[in-house]
PDB file of C-alpha atoms in Angstrom:
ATOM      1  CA  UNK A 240      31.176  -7.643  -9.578  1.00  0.00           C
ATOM      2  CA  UNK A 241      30.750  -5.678  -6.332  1.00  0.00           C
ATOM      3  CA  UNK A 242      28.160  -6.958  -3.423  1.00  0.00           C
ATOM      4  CA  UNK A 243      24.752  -4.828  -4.534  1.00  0.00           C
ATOM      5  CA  UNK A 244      23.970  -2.760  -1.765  1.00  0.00           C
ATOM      6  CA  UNK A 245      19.835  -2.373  -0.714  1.00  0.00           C
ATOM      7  CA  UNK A 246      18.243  -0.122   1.339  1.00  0.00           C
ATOM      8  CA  UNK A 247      15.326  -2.092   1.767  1.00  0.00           C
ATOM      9  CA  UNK A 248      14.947  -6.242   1.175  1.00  0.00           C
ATOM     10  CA  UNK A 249      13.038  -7.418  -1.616  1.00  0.00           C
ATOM     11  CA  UNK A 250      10.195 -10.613  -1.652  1.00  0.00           C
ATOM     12  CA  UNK A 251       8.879 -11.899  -4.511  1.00  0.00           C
ATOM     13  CA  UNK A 252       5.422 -11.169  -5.313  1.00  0.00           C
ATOM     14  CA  UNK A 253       2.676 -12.503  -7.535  1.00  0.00           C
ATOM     15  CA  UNK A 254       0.372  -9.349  -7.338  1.00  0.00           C
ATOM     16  CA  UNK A 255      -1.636  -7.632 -10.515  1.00  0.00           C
ATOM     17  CA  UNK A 256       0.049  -4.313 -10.602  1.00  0.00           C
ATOM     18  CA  UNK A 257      -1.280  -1.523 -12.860  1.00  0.00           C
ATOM     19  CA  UNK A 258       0.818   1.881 -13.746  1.00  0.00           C
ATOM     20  CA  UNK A 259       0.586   5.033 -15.738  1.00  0.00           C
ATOM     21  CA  UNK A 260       2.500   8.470 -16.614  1.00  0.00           C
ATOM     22  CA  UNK A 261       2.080  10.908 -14.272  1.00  0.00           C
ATOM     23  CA  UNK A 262       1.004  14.041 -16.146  1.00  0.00           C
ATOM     24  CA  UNK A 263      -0.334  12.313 -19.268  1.00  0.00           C
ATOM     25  CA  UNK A 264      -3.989  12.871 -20.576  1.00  0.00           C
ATOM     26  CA  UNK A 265      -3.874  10.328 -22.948  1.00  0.00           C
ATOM     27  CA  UNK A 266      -1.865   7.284 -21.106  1.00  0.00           C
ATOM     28  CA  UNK A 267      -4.164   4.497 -20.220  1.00  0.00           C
ATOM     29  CA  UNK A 268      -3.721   1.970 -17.406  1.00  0.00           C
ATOM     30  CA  UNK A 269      -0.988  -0.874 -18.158  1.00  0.00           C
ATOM     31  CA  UNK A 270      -0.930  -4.351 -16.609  1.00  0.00           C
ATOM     32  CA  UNK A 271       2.531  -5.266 -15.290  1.00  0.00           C
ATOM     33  CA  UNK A 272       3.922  -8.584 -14.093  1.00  0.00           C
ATOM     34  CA  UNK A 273       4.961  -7.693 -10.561  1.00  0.00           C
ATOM     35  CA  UNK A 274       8.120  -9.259 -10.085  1.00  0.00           C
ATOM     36  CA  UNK A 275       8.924  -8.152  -6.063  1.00  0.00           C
ATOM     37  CA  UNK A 276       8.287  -5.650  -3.879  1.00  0.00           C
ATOM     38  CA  UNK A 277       9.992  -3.795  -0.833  1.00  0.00           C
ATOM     39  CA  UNK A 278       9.586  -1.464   1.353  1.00  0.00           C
ATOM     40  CA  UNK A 279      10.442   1.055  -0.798  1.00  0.00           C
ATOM     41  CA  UNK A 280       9.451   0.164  -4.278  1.00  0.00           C
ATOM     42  CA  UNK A 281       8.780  -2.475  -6.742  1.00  0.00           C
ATOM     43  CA  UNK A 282       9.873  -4.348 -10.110  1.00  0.00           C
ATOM     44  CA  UNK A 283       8.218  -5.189 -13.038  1.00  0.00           C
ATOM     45  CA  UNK A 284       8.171  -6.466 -16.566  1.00  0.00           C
ATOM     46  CA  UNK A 285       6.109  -4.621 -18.745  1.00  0.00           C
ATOM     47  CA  UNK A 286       5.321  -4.269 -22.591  1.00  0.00           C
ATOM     48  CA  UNK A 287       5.457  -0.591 -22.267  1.00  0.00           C
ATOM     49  CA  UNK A 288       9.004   1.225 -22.056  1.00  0.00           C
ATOM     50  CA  UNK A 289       9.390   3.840 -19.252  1.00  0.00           C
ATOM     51  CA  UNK A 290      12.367   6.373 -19.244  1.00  0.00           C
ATOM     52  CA  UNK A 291      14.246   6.704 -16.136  1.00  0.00           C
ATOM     53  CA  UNK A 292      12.842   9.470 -13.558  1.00  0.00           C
ATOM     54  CA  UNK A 293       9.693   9.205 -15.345  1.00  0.00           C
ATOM     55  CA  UNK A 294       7.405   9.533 -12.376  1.00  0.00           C
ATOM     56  CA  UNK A 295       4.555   6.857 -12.728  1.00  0.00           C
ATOM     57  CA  UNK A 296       0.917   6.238 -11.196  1.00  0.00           C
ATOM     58  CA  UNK A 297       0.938   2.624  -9.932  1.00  0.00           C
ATOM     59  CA  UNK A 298      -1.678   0.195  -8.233  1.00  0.00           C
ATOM     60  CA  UNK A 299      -1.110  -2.451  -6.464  1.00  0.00           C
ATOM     61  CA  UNK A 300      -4.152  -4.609  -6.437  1.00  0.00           C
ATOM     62  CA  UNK A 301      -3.476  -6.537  -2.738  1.00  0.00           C
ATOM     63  CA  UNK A 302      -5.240  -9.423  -2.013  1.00  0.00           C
ATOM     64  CA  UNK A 303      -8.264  -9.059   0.347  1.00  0.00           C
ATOM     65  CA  UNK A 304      -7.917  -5.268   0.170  1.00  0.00           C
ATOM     66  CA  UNK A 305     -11.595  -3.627  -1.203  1.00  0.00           C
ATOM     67  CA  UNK A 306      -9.462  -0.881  -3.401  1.00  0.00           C
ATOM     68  CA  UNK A 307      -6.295  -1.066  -5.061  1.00  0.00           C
ATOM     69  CA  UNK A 308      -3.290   0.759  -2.816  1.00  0.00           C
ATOM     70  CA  UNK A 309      -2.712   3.760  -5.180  1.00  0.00           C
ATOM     71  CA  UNK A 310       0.905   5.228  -5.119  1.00  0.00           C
ATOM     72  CA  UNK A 311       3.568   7.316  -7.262  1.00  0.00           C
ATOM     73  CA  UNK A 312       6.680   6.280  -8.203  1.00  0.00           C
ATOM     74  CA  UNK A 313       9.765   7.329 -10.227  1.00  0.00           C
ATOM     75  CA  UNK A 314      11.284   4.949 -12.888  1.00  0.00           C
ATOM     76  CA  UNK A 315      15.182   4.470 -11.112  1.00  0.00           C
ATOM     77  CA  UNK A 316      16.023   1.709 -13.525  1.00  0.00           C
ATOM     78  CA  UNK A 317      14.443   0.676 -16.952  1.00  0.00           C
ATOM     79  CA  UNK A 318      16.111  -2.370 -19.118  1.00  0.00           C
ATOM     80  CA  UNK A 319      15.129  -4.264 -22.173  1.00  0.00           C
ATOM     81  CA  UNK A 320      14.895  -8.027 -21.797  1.00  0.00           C
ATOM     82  CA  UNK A 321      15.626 -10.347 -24.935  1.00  0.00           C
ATOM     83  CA  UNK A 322      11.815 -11.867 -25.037  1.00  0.00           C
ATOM     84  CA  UNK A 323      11.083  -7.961 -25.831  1.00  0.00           C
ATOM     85  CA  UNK A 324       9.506  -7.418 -22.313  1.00  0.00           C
ATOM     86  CA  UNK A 325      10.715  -3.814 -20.298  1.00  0.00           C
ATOM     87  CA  UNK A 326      12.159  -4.752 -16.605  1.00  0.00           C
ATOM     88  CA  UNK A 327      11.376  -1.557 -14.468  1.00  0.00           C
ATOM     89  CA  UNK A 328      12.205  -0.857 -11.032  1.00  0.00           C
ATOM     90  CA  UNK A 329      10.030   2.082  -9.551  1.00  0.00           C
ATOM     91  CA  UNK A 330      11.123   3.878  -6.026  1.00  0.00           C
ATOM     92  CA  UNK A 331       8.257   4.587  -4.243  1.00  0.00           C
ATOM     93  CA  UNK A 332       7.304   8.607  -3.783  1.00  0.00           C
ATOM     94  CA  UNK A 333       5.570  10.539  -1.348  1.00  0.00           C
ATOM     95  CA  UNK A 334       3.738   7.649   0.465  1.00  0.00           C
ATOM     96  CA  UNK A 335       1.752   8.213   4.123  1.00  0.00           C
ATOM     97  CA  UNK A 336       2.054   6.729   6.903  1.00  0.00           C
ATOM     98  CA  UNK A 337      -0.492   4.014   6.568  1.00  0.00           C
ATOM     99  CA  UNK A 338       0.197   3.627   2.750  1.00  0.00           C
ATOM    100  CA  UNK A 339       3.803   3.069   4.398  1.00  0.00           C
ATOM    101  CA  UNK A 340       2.298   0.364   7.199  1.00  0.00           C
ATOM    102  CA  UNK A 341       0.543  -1.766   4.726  1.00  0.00           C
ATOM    103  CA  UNK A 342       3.434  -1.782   2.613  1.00  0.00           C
ATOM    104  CA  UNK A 343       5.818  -3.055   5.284  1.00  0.00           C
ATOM    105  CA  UNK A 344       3.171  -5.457   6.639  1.00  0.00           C
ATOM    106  CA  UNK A 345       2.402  -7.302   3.168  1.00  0.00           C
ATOM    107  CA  UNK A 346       6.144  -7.395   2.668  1.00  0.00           C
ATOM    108  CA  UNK A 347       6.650  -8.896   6.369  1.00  0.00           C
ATOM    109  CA  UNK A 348       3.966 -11.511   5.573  1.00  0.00           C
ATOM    110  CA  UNK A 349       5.503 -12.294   2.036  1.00  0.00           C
ATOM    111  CA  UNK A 350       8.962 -12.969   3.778  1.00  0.00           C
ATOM    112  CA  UNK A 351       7.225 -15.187   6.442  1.00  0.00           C
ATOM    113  CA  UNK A 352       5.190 -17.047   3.577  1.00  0.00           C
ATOM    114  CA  UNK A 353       7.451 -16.794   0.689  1.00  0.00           C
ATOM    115  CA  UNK A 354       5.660 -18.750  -3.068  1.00  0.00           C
TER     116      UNK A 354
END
């Protein structure tokens, strides 16, 4: 197997993370377990399959933070685990500039702190 190539590094991350369907009247907010986060995305393991570019609503509930960060995302990878659980990884979309700075800051901290 070939060395995986990343644009941006991932840190593990042991944040409440909530997502949706874009789109959808009728999907509800879903808890995920956040597995890591980078700069440009996340991973989680959900009970809920996602098909790949399915473009999702997501929270991330940061600690200390009054509101949850509220981005999109599109589904670039969506796999079925053999406990039954959904491992998705979700490239960030359209995010601002200080969406984009908190981001990179939490993820600097996490690598100083990692666990």
């Amino acid at each position: 197997m070939g060395e995986e190539q990343r644009r941006f590094q991932r840190v593990p991350v042991p944040l409440a993370l909530s997502c949706r369907r874009v789109g959808s009247l009728t999907d509800v907010w879903r808890q995920a377990a956040l597995l890591d986060l980078s700069a440009g995305g996340v991973r989680f393991e959900s009970q809920e399959p996602y098909e790949l570019s399915e473009v999702l609503h997501l929270e991330l509930h940061l600690p200390g933070a009054s509101a949850p960060l509220t981005l999109r995302g599109r589904v670039v990878r969506s796999l079925q685990r053999p406990a039954g659980a959904i491992e998705c990884a979700v490239e960030f979309m359209e995010v601002t500039p200080t969406q984009q700075a908190g981001i990179d800051d939490l993820v600097a901290f996490l690598k100083r702190h990692p666990g």
